[in-house]
PDB file of C-alpha atoms in Angstrom:
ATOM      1  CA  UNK A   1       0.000   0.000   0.000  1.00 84.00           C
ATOM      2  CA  UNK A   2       1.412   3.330  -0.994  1.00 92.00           C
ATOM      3  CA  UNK A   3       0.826   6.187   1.722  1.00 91.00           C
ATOM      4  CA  UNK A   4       0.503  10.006   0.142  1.00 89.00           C
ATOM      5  CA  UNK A   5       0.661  12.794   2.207  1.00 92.00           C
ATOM      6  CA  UNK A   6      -1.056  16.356   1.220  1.00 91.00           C
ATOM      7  CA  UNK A   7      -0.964  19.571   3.218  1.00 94.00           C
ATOM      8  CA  UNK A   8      -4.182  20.170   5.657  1.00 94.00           C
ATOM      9  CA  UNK A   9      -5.348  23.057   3.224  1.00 95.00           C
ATOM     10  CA  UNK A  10      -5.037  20.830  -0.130  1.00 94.00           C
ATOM     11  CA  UNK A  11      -7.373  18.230   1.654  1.00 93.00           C
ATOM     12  CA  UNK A  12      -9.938  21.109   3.183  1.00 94.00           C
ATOM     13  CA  UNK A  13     -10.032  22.193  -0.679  1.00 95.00           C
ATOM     14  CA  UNK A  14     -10.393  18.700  -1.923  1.00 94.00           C
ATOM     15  CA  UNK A  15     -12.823  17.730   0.233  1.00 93.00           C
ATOM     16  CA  UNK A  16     -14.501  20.823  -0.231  1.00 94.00           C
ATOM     17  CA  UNK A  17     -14.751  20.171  -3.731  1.00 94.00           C
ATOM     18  CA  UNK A  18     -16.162  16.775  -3.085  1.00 90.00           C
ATOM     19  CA  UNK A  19     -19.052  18.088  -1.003  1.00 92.00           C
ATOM     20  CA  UNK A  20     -19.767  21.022  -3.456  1.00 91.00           C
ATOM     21  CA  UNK A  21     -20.176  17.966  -6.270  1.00 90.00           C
ATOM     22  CA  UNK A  22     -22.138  15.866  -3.572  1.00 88.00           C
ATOM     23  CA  UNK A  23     -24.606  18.497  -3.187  1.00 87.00           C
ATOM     24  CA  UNK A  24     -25.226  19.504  -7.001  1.00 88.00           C
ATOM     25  CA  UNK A  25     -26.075  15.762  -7.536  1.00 84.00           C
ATOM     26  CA  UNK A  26     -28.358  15.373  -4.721  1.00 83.00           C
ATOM     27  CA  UNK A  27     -30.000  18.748  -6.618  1.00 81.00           C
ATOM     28  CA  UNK A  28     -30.033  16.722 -10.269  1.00 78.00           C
ATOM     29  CA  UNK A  29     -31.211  13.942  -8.407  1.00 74.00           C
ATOM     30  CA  UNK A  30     -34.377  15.498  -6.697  1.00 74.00           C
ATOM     31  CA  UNK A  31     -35.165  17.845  -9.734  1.00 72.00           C
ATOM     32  CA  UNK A  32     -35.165  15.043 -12.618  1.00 65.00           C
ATOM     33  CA  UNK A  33     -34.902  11.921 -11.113  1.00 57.00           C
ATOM     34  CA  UNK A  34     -38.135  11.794  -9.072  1.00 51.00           C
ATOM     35  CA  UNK A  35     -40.033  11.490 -12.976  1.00 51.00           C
ATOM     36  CA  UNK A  36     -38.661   8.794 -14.112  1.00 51.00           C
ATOM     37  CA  UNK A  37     -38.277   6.917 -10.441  1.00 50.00           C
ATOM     38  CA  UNK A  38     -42.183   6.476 -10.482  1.00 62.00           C
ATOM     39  CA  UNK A  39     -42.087   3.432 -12.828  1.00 82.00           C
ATOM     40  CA  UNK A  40     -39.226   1.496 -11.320  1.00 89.00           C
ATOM     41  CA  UNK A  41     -39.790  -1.075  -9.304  1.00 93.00           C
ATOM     42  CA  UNK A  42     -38.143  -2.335  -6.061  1.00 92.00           C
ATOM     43  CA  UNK A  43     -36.866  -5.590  -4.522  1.00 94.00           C
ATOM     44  CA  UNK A  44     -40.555  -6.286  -2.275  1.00 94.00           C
ATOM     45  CA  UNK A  45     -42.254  -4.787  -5.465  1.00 93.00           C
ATOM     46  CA  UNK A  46     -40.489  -7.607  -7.778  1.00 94.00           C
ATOM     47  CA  UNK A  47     -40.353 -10.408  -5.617  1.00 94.00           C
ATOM     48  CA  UNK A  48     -44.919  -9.704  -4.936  1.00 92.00           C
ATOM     49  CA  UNK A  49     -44.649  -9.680  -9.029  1.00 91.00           C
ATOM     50  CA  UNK A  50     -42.765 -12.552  -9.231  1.00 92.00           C
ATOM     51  CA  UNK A  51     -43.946 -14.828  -6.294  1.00 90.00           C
ATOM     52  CA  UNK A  52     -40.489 -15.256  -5.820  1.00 92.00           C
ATOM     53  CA  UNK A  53     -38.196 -14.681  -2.563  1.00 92.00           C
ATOM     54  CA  UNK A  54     -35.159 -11.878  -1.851  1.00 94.00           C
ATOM     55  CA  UNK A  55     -32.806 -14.727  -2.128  1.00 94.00           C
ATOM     56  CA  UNK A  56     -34.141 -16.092  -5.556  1.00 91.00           C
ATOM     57  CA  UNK A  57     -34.426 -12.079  -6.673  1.00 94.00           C
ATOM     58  CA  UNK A  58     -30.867 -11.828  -5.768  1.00 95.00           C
ATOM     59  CA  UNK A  59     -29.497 -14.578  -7.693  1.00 93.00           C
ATOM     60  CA  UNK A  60     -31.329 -13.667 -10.578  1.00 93.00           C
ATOM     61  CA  UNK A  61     -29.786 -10.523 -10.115  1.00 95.00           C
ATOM     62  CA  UNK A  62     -25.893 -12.369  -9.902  1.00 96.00           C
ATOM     63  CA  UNK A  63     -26.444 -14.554 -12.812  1.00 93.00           C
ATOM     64  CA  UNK A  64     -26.786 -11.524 -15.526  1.00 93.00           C
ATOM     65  CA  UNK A  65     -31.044 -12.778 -15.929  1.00 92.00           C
ATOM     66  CA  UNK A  66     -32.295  -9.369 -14.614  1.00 94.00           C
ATOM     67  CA  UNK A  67     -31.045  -6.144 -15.339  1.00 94.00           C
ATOM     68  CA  UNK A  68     -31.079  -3.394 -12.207  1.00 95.00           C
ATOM     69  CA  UNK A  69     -29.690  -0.214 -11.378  1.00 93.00           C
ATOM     70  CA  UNK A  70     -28.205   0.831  -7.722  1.00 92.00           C
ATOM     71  CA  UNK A  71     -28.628   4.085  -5.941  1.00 87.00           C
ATOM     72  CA  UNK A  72     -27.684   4.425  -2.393  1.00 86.00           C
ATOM     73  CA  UNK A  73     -27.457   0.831  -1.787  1.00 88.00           C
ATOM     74  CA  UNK A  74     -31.180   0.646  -3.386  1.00 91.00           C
ATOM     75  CA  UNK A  75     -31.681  -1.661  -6.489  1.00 94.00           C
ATOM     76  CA  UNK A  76     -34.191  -0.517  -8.608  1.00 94.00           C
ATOM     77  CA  UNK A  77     -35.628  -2.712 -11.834  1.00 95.00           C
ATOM     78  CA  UNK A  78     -37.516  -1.485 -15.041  1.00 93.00           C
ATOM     79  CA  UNK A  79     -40.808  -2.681 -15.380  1.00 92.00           C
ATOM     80  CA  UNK A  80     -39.849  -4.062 -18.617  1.00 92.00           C
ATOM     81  CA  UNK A  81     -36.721  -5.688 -17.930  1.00 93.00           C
ATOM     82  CA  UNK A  82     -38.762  -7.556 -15.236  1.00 93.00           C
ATOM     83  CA  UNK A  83     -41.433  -8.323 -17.477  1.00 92.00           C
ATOM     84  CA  UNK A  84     -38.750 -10.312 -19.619  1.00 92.00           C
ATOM     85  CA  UNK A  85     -38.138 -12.562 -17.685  1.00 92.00           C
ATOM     86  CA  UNK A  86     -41.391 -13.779 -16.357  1.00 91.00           C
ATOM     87  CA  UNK A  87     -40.793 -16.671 -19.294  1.00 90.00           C
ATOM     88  CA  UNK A  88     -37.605 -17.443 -17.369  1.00 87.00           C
ATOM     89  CA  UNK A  89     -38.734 -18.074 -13.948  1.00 88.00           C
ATOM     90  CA  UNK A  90     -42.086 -19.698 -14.589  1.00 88.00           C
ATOM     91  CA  UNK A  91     -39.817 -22.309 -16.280  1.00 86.00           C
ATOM     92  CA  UNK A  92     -37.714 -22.583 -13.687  1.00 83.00           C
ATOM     93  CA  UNK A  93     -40.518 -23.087 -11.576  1.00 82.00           C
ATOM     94  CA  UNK A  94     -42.164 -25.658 -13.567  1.00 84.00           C
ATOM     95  CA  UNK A  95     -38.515 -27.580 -13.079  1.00 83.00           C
ATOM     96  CA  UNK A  96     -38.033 -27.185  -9.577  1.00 80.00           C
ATOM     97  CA  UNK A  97     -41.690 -28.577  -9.138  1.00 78.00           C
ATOM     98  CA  UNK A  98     -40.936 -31.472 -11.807  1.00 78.00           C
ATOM     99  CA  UNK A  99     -38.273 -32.148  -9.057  1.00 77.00           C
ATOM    100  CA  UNK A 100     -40.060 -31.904  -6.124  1.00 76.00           C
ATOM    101  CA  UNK A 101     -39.134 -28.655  -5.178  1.00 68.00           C
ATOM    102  CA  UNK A 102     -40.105 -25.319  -4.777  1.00 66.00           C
ATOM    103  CA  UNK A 103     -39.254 -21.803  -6.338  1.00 59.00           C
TER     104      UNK A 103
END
């Protein structure tokens, strides 16, 4: 690990910087992301869709099948991109119950 040292004022100004960016995001965020935020969907929102549990969302999720975005440790899922893959997990259902399991 390689250790830098900066003067106090260079980091005050940095970090300054940093919080000045913070804030004009948070500002972007509230005045256009709250439009388009409306039709995304969320992990308890998916899972009700789905009949499926967090654990079964989340490998889904791992495995490339559905698409989602992250904001503040939040996953959020398009409406479509869950609607895709309906197919998929009714099929997987139909195995696991072909095996005496359950999805």
């Amino acid at each position: 690990m390689e250790i830098i040292n900066i003067e106090a004022q260079t980091f005050e100004k940095m970090l300054s910087k940093f919080e000045d960016f913070a804030s004009r995001m948070e500002c972007l965020c509230r005045l256009h992301g709250d439009r388009d935020m409306k039709e995304w969907l969320d992990n308890q929102d998916v899972c009700q869709l789905l009949n499926i549990s967090k654990r079964t969302l989340q490998t889904l999720r791992d495995n490339g099948t559905l698409a989602y975005t992250q904001i503040s440790h939040k996953i959020y899922y398009k409406p479509e991109d869950v609607e895709k893959i309906v197919p998929v997990v009714e099929e997987k259902r139909k195995q696991a119950k072909y095996k005496g399991k359950q999805v």
